[in-house]
CSV table of C-alpha atoms in Angstrom, one decimal:
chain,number,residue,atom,x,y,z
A,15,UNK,CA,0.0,0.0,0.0
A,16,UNK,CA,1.3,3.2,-0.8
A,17,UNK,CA,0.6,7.1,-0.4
A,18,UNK,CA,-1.9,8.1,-3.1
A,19,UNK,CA,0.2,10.5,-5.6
A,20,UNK,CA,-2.2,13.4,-6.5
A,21,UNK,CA,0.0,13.4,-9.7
A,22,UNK,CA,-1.1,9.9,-10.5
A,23,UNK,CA,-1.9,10.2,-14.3
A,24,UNK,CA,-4.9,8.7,-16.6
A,25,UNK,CA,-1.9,6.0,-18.1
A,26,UNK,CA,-1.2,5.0,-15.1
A,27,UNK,CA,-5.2,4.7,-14.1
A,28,UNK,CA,-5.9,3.3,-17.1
A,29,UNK,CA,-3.0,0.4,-17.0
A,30,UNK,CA,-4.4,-0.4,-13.4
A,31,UNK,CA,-7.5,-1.2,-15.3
A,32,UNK,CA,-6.6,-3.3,-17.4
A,33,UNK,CA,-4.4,-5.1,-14.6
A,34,UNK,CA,-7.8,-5.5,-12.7
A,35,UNK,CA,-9.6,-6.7,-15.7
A,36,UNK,CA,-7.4,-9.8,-16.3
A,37,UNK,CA,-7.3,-10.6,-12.4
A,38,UNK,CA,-10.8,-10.7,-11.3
A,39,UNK,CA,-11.9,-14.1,-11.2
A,40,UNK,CA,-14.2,-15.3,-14.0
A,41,UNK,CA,-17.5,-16.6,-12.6
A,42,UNK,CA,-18.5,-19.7,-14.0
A,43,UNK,CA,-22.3,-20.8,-14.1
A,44,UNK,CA,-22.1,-23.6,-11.5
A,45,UNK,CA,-20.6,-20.4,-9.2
A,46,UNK,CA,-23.9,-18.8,-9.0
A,47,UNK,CA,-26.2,-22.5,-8.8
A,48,UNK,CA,-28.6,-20.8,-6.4
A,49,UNK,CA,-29.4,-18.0,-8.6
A,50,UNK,CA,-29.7,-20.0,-11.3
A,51,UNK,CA,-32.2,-22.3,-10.1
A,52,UNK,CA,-35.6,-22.3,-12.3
A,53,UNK,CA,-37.7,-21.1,-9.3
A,54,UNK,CA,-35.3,-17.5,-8.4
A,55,UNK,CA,-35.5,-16.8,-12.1
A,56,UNK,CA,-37.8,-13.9,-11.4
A,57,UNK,CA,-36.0,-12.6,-8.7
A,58,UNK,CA,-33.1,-11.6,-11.1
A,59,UNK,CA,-33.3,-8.5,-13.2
A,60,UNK,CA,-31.2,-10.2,-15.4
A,61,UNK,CA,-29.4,-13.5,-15.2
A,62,UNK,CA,-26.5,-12.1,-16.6
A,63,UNK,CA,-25.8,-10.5,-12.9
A,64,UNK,CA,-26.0,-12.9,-10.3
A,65,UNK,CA,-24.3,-13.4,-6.7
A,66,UNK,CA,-21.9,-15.8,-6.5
A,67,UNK,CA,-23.0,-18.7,-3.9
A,68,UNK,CA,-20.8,-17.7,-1.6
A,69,UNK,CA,-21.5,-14.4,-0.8
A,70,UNK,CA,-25.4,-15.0,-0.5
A,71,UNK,CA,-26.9,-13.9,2.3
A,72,UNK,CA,-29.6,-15.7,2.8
A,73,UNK,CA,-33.5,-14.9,4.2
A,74,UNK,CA,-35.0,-16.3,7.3
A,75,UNK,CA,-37.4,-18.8,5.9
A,76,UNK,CA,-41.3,-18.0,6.1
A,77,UNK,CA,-43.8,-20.4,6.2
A,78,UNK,CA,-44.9,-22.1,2.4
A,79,UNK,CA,-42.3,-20.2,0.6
A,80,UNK,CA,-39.6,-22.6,-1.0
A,81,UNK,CA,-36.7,-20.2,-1.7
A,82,UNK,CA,-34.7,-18.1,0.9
A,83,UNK,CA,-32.6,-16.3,-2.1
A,84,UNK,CA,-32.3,-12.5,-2.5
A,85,UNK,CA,-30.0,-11.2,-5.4
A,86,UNK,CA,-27.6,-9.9,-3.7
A,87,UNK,CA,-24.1,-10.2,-2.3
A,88,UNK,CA,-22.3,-9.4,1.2
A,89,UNK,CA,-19.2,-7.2,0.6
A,90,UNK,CA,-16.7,-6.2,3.1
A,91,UNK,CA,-14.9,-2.6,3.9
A,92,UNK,CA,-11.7,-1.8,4.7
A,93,UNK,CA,-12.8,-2.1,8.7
A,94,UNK,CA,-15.7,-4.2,8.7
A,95,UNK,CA,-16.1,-7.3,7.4
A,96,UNK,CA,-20.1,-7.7,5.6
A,97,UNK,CA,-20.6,-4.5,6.4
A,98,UNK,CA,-22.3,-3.7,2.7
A,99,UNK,CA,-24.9,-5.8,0.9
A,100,UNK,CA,-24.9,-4.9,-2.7
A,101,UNK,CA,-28.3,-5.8,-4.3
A,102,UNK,CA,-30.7,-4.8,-7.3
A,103,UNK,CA,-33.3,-2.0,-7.2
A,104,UNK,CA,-36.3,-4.7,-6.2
A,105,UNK,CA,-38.4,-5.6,-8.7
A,106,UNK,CA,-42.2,-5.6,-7.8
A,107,UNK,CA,-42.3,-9.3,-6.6
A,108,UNK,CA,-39.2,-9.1,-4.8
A,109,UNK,CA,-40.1,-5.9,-2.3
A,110,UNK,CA,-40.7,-8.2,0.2
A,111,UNK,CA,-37.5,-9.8,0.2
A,112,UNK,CA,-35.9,-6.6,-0.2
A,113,UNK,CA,-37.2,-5.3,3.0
A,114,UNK,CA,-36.8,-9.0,5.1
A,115,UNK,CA,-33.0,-8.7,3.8
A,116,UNK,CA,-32.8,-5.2,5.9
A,117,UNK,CA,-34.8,-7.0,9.0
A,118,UNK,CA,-33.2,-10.5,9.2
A,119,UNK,CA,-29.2,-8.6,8.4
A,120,UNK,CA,-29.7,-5.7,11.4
A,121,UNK,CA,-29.0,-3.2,8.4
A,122,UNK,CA,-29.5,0.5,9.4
A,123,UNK,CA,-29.1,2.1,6.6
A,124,UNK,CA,-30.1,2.0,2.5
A,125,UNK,CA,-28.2,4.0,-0.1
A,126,UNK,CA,-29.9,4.2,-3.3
A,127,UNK,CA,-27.8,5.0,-6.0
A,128,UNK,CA,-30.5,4.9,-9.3
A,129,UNK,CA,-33.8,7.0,-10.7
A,130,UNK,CA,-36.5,5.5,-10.4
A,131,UNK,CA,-38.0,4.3,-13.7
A,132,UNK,CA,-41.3,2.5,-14.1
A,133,UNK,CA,-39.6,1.3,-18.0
A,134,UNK,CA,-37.5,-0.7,-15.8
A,135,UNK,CA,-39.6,-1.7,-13.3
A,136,UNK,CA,-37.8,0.8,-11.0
A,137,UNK,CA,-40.9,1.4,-8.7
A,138,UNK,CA,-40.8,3.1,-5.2
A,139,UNK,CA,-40.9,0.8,-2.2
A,140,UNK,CA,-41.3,2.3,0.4
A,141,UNK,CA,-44.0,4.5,1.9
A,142,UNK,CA,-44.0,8.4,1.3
A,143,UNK,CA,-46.5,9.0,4.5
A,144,UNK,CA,-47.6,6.5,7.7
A,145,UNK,CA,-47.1,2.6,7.0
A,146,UNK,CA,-47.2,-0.1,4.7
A,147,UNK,CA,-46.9,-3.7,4.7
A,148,UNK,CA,-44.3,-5.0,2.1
A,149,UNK,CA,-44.3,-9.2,2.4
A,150,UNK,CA,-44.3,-9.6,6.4
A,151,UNK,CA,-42.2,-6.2,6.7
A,152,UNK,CA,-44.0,-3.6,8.4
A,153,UNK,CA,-42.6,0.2,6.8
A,154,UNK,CA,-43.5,2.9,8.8
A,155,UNK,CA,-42.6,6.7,7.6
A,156,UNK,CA,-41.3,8.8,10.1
A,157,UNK,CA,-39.5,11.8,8.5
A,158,UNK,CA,-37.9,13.0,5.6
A,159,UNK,CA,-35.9,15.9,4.4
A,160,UNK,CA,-33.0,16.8,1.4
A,161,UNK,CA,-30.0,18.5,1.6
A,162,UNK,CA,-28.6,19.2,-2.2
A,163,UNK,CA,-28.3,15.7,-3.6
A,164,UNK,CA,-29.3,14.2,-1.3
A,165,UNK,CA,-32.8,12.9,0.1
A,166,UNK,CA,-33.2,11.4,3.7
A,167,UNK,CA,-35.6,9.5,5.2
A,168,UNK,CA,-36.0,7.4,8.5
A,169,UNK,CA,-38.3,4.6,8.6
A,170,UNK,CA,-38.8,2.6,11.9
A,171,UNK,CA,-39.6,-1.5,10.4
A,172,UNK,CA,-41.1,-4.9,12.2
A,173,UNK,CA,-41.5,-7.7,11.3
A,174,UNK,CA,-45.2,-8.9,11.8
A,175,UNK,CA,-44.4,-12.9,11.5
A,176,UNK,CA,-42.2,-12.1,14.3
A,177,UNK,CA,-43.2,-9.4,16.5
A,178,UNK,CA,-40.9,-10.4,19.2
A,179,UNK,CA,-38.1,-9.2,17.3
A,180,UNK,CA,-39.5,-5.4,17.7
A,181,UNK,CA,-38.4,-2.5,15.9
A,182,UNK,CA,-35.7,-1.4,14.2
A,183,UNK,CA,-34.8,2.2,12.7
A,184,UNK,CA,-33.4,2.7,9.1
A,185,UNK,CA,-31.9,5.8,7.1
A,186,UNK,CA,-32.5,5.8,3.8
A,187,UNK,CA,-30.2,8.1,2.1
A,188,UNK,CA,-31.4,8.3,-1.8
A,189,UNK,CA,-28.7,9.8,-3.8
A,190,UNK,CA,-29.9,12.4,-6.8
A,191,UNK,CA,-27.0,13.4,-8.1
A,192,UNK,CA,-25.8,10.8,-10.4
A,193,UNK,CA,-27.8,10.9,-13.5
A,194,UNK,CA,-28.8,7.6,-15.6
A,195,UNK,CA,-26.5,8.5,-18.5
A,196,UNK,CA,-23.6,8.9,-16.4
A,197,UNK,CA,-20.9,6.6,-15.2
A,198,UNK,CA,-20.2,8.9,-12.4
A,199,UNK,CA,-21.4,11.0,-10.3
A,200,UNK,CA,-21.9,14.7,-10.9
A,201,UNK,CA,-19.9,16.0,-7.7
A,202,UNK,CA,-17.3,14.2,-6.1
A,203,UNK,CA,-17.8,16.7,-3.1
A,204,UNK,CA,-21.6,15.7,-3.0
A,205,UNK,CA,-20.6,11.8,-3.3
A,206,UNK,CA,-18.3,12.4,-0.5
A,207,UNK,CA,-20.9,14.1,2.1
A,208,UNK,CA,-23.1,10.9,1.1
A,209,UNK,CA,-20.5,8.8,2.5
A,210,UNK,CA,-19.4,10.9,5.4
A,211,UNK,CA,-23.2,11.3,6.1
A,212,UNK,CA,-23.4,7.8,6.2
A,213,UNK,CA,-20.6,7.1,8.6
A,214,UNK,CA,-21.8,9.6,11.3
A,215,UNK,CA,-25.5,7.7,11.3
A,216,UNK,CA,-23.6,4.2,11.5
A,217,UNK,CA,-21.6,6.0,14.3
A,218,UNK,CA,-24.6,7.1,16.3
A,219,UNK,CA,-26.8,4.6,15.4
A,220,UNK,CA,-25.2,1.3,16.1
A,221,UNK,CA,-21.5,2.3,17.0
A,222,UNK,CA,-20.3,2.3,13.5
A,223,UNK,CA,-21.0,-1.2,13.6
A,224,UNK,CA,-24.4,-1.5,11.3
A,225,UNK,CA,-24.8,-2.9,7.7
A,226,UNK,CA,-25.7,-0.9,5.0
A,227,UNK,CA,-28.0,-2.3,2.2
A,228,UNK,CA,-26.2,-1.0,-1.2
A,229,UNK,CA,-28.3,-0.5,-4.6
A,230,UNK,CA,-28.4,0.8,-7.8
A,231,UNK,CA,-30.3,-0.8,-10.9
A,232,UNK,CA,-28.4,-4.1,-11.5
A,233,UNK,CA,-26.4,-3.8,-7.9
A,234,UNK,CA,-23.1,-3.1,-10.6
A,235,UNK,CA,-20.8,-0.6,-11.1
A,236,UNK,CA,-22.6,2.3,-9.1
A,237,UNK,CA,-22.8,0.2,-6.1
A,238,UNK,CA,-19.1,-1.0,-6.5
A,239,UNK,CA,-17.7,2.5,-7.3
A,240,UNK,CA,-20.1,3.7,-3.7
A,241,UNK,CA,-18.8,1.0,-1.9
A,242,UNK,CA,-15.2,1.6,-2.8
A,243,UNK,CA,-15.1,5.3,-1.9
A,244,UNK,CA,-16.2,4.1,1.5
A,245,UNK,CA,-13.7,1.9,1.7
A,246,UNK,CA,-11.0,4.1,0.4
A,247,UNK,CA,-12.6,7.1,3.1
A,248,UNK,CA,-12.1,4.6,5.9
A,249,UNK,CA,-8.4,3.9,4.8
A,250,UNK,CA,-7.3,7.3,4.7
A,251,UNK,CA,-9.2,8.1,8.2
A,252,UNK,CA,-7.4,5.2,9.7
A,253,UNK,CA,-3.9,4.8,7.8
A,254,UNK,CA,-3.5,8.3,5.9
A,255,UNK,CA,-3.0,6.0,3.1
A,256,UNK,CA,-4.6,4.7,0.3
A,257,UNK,CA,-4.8,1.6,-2.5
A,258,UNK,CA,-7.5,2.1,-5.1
A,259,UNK,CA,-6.4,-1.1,-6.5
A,260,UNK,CA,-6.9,-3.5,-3.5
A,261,UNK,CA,-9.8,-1.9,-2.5
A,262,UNK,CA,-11.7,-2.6,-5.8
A,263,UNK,CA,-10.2,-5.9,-6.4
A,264,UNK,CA,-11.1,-7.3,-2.9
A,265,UNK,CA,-14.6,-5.8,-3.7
A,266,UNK,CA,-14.7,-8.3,-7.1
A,267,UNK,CA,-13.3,-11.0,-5.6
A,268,UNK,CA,-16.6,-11.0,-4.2
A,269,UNK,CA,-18.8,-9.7,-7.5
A,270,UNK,CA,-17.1,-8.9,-10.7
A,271,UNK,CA,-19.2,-6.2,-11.6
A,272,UNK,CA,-18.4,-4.0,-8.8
A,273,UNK,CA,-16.8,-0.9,-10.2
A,274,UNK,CA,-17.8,-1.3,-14.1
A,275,UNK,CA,-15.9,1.5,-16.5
A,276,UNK,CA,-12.3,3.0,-16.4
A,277,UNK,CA,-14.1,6.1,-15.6
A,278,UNK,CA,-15.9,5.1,-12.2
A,279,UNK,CA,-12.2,3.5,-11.1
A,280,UNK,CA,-10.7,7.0,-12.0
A,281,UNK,CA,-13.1,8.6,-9.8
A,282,UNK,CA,-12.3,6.5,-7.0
A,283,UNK,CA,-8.9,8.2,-7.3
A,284,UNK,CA,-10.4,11.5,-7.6
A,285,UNK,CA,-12.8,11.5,-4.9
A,286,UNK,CA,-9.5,9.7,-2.8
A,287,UNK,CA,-7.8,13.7,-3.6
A,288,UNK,CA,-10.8,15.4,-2.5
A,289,UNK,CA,-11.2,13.4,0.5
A,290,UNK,CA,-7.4,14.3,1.1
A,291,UNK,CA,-7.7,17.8,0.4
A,292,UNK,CA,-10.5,18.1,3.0
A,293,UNK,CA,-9.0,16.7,6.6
């Protein structure tokens, strides 16, 4: 690991790419068996992105329902081991799940990365005013407010098949500043107070300790590229240094898709400078 270079240059970048192309594992079809299985076919926006078997994380089993799989895929940071699921913007049959995946992993928090897009079945899912029931998951609004490009919400959830569990709070921090024809973010300043932001809830809320539930539209390259800069935030907090490289290729050892284009792993770099610039 080495002291980021603010006069790292795009060649340089660019030949780190292509190094991290040709070592991220190549998932094979019998890697991802459980996704693959006739009866979670519709629980996959596509099956061209599926969670390797490994890194499931699996649902706490409800009565008459033969599956326990959620597309998605426990990631680590640079201090926390699983502290990120990466997952899909739910599909309509699969906001149930979405939500038990909050309830049964103890996650405090949801960072929304995508528009919302009814072409792509990119519906809203959760409740704008008092409560609704998605599958067993009881969504209750509390309050809501936005802050440039940013738009938070708290929601406190139960699960009604399992009321003894009580409640649990959840931020909901829904990003609006990365466009759908962009591979990056607009600001790296407004990226980087949606990661900061996020830190001080974990911090309050559960002693920095909580998972965060990670989407954009596939649970791909936006996710990745989010869940990097967290990392890489984290690293220079702790260590004052920084390894873009590591950081993303320990990400794909667990999903390949994390951090998609040469431009989102150049803005990883660039938000690393601004994050710098800023102590």
């Amino acid at each position: 690991i080495s002291r980021l270079d603010p006069q790292t240059n795009s060649s340089q970048i660019k030949d780190e790419f292509q190094t991290l192309n040709i070592v991220t594992p190549r998932v094979r079809p019998e890697d991802c068996s459980v996704g693959l299985l006739p009866r979670n076919h519709d629980k996959n926006r596509s099956l061209d992105v599926l969670p390797t078997d490994r890194c499931l994380p699996f649902l706490i089993s409800v009565d008459g329902e033969s599956s326990n799989y959620i597309n998605a895929a426990l990631m680590d940071s640079h201090k926390q081991p699983a502290a990120f699921i990466v997952t899909q913007h739910p599909l309509p049959n699969t906001m149930g799940d979405f939500w038990r995946l909050v309830f049964d992993y103890n996650c405090s928090s949801i960072v929304m990365l995508n528009e919302m897009d009814a072409a792509q079945l990119c519906m809203q899912y959760w409740p704008e005013k008092s409560s609704c029931c998605y599958g067993p998951v009881q969504v209750e609004f509390i309050s809501a407010d936005i802050d440039e490009d940013i738009i938070n919400r708290i929601f406190r959830i139960c699960n009604m098949a399992r009321p003894q569990d009580g409640y649990r709070l959840v931020q909901h921090f829904q990003f609006i500043g990365w466009p759908a024809y962009r591979d990056t973010p607009l600001s790296k300043r407004s990226i980087l107070q949606l990661v900061r932001r996020l830190a001080k809830w974990q911090e309050q809320y559960d002693g920095g300790d909580g998972r965060t539930v990670v989407h954009c539209l596939t649970g791909g390259g936006r996710s990745g590229t989010f869940c990097g800069i967290c990392s890489i935030n984290e690293m220079i907090q702790q260590q004052n240094i920084i390894d873009v490289f590591h950081t993303v290729k320990t990400l794909r050892n667990n999903k390949t898709n994390m951090v998609e284009t040469m431009e989102q792993y150049k803005f990883c770099y660039e938000v690393a400078l601004e994050a710098l610039s800023s102590f």
